[in-house]
Short mmCIF file of C-alpha atoms and ligand atoms in Angstrom, two decimals:
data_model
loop_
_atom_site.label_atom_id
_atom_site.label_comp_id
_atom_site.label_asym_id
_atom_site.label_seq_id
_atom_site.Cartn_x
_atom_site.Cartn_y
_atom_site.Cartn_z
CA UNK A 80 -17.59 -8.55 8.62
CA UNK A 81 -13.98 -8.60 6.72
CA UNK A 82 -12.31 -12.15 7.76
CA UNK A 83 -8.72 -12.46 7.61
CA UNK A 84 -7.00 -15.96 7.33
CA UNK A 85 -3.60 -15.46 8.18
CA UNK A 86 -0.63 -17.16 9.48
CA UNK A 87 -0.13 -17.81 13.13
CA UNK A 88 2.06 -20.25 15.50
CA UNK A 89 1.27 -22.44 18.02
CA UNK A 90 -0.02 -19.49 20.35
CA UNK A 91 -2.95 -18.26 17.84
CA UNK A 92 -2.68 -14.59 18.94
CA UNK A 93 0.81 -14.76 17.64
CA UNK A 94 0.24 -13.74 13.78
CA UNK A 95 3.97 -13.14 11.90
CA UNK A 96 3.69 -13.41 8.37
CA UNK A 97 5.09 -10.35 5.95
CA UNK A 98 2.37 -10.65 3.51
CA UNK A 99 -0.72 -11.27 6.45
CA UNK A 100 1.08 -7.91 7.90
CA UNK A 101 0.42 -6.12 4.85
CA UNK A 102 -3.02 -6.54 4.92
CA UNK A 103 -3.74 -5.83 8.55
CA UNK A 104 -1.79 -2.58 7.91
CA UNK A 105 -4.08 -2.06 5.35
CA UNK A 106 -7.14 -2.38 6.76
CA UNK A 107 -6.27 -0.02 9.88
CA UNK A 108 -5.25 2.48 7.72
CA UNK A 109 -8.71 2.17 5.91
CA UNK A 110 -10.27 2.24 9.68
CA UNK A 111 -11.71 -1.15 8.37
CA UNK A 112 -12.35 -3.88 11.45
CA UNK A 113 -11.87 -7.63 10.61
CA UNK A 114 -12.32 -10.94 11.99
CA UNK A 115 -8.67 -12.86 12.28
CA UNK A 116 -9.23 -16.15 11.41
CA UNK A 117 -5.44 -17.38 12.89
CA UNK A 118 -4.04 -20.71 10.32
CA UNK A 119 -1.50 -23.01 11.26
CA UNK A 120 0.73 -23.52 7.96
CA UNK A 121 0.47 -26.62 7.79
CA UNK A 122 -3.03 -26.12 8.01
CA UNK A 123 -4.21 -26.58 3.92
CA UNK A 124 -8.02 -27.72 4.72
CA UNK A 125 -9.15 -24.45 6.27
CA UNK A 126 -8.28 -22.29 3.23
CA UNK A 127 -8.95 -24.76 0.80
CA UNK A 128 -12.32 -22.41 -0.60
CA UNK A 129 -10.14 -20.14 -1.88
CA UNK A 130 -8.85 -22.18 -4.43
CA UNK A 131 -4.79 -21.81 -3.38
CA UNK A 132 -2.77 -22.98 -0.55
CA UNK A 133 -1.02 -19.71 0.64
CA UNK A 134 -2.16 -16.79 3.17
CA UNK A 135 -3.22 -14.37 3.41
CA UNK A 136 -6.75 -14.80 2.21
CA UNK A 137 -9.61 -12.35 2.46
CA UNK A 138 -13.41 -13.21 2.59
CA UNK A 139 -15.64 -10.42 2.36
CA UNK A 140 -18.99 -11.56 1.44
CA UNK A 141 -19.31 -13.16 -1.59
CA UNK A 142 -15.20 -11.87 -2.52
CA UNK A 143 -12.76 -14.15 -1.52
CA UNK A 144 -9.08 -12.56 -2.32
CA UNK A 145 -5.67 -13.85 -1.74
CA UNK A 146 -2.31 -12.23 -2.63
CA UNK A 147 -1.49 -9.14 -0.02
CA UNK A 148 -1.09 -6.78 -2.78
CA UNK A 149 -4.36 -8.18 -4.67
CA UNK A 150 -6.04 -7.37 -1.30
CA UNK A 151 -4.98 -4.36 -0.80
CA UNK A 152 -5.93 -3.62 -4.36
CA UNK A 153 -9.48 -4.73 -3.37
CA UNK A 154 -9.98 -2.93 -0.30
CA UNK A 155 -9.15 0.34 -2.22
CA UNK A 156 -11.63 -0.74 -4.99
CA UNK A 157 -14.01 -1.93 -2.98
CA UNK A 158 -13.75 0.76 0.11
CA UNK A 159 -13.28 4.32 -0.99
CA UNK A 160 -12.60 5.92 2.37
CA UNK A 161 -8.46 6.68 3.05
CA UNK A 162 -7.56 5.65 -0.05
CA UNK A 163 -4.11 3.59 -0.28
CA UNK A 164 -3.53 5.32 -3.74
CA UNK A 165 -3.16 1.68 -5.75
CA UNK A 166 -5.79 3.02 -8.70
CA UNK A 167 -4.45 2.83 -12.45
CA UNK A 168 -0.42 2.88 -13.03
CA UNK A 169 -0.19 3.57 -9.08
CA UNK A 170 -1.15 -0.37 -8.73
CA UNK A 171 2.11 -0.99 -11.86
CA UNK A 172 4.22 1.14 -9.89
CA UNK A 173 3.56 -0.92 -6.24
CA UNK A 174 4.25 -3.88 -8.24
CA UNK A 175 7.56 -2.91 -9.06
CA UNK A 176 8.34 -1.52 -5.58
CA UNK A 177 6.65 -4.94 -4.12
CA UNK A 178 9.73 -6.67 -6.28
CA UNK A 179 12.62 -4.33 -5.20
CA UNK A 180 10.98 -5.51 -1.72
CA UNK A 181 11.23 -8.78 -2.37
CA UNK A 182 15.22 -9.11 -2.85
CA UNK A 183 17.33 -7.51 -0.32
CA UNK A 184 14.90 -6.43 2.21
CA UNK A 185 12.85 -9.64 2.86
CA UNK A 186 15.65 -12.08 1.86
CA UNK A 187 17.95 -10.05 4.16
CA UNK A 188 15.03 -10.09 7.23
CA UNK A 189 14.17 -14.07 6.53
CA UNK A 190 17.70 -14.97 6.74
CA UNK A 191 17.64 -13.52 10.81
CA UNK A 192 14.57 -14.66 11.02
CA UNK A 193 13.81 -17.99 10.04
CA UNK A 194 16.09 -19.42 12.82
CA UNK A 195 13.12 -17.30 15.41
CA UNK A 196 10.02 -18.45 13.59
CA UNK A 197 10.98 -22.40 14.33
CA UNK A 198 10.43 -22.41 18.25
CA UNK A 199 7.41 -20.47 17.75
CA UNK A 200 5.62 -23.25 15.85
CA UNK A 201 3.56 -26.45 16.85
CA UNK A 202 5.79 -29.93 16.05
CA UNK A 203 3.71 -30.45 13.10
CA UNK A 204 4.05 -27.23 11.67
CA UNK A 205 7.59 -26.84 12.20
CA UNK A 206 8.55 -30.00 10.00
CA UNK A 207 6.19 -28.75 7.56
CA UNK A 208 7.84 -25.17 7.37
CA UNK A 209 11.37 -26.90 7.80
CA UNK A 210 11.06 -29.70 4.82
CA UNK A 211 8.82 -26.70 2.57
CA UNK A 212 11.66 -23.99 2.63
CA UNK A 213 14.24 -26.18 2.49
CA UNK A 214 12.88 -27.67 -0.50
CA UNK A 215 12.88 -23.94 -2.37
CA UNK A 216 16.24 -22.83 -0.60
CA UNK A 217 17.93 -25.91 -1.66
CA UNK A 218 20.07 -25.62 1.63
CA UNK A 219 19.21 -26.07 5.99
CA UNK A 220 17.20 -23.18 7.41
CA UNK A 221 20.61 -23.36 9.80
CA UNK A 222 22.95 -23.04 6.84
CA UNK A 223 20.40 -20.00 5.09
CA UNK A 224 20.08 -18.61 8.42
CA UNK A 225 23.24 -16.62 7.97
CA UNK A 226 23.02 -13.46 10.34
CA UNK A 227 26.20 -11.34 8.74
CA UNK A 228 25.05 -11.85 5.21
CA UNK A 229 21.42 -11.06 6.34
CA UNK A 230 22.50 -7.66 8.01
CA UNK A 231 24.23 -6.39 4.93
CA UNK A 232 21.06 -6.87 3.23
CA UNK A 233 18.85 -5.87 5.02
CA UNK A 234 21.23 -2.09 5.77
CA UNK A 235 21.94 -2.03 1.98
CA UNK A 236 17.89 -1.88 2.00
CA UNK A 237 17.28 0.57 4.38
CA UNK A 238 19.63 3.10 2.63
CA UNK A 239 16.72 4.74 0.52
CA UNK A 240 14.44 4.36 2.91
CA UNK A 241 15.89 6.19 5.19
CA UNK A 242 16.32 8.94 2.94
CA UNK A 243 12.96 8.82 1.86
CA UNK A 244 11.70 9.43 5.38
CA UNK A 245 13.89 12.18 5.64
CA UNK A 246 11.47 14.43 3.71
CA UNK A 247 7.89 12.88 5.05
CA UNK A 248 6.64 10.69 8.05
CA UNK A 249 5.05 7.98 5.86
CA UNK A 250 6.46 6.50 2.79
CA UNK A 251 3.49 7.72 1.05
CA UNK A 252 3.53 11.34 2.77
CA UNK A 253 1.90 12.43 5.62
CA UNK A 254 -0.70 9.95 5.60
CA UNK A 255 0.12 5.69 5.34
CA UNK A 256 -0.46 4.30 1.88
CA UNK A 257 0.63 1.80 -0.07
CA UNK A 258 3.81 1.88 -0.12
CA UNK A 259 3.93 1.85 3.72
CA UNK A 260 2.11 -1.72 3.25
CA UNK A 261 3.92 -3.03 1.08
CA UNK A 262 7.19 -2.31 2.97
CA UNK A 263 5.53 -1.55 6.70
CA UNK A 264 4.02 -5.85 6.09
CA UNK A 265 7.79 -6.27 6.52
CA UNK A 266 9.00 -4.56 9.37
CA UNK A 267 5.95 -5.43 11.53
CA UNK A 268 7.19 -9.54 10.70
CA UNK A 269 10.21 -8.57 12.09
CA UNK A 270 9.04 -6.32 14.92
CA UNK A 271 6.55 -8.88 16.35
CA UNK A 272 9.62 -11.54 16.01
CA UNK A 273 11.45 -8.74 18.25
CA UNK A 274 14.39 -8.16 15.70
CA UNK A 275 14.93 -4.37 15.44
CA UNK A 276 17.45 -4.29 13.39
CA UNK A 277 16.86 -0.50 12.55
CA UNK A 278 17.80 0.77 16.03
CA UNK A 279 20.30 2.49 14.93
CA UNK A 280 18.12 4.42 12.39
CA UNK A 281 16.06 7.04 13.92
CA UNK A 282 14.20 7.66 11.61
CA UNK A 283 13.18 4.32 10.22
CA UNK A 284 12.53 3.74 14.18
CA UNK A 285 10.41 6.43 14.03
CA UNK A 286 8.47 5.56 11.28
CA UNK A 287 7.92 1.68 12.60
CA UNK A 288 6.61 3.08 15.72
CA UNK A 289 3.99 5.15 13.43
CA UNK A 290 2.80 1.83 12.09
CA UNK A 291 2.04 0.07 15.21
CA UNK A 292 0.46 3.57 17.02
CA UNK A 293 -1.71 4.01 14.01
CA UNK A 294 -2.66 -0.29 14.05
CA UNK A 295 -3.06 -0.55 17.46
CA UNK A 296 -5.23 2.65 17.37
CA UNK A 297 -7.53 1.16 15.39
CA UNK A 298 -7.17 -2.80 15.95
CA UNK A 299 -5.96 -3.02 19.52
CA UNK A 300 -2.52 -4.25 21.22
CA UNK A 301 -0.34 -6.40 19.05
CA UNK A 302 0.51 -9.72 20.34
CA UNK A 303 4.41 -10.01 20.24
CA UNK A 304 6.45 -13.12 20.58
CA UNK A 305 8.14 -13.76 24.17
CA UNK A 306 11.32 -12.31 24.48
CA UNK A 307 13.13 -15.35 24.89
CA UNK A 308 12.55 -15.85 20.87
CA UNK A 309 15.37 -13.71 20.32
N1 GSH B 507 2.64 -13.34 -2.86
C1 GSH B 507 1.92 -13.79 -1.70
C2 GSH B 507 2.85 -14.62 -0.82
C3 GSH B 507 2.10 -15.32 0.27
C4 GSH B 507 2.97 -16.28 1.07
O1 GSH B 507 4.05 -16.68 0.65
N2 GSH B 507 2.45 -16.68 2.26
C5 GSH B 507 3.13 -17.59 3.13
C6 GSH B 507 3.14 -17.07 4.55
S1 GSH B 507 4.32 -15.79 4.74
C7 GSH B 507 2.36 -18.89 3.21
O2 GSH B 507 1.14 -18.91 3.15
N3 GSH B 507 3.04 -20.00 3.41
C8 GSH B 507 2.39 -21.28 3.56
C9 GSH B 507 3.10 -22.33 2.82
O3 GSH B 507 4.22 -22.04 2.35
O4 GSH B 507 2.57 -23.43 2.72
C10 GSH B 507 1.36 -12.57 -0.94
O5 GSH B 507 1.84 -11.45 -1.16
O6 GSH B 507 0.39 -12.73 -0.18
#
């Protein structure tokens, strides 16, 4: 069986993180089951075999893989069936659209986000996520946490995607590839956080609610934080 070690909060069944959201999108796409093996971040022991200190990280067997894009690139090696299209220059070309991600869209969603991801964490893991990121932000997670700035980021990002789903229901067509990981990893973090800040996009709305139909077809009901996170 396909273990995933992955991110989670105090409440285990409560997994959030972009990249760990990429992968499970992946694998229920592929109709691939998995074991979640739920991580605290603080947590460095338990992932320690695979030779790096960030998650997601995928043991299959013998293969241990970390890097959501590197696993999605082995689950399309490795499993043939509903193929995410990342063979030869497709795998160049969702690097570069995993870097446009990477600016507005998830800089944009961490900035309304980080201030929800706190309250969700155990005492020891918050002081480790608080003194890590604001380490690499140079700044408070209070002063980053800037809602307006976040919200023009994150709508200046969801200007092509909307018009992209204005010609098919996936990203990738009519069937969920890679691109629908790679950006879908994103918008499931912020949908489990309950911030839908595309409700005033139909059709990105639409498209989100694809994503979690064609997950929860395969993997079950996902665990969303309380509503009081908000
Ligand atoms: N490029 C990596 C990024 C992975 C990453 O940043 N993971 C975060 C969780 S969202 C992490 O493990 N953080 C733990 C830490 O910072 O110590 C990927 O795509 O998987």
């Amino acid at each position: 069986m396909i273990e995933l070690f992955e991110v989670c909060g105090a409440d285990p069944k409560l997994v959030f993180s972009p990249f760990c959201w990429r992968v499970r999108l992946a694998m229920a796409f592929k109709g691939l089951p998995f074991e979640s093996r739920p991580i605290t971040y603080s947590d460095k022991a338990a992932i320690a075999f695979s030779g790096q200190d960030l998650l997601p990280v995928l043991r299959d067997g013998q293969s241990i893989v970390h890097d959501s894009l590197s696993i999605a690139c082995y689950l399309d090696r490795q499993y043939s069936r509903a193929s995410l299209g990342l063979e030869g220059i497709a795998k160049h070309r969702a690097t570069l659209i995993d870097r446009f991600a990477h600016q507005d869209l998830l800089i944009g969603l961490f900035r309304l986000l980080v201030l929800r991801i706190l309250p969700l964490l155990s005492l020891e893991d918050a002081c480790y996520f608080r003194s890590k990121h604001e380490g690499l932000l140079g700044s408070s997670l209070e002063a980053f946490a800037d809602p307006s700035t976040g919200v023009q980021l994150v709508e200046s990002a969801l200007q092509p995607l909307k018009a992209q789903l204005q010609l098919t229901p996936f990203f990738d067509g009519d069937e969920p590839g890679a691109v629908d990981v790679l950006i879908g990893g994103f918008f499931l973090w912020a949908w489990v956080l309950r911030l839908e800040i595309w409700e005033n996009h139909p059709g990105i709305a639409r498209w989100v609610e694809r994503l979690v139909a064609r997950y929860e077809a395969v993997q079950g009901k996902i665990h969303r934080a309380p509503c009081t996170v908000r």
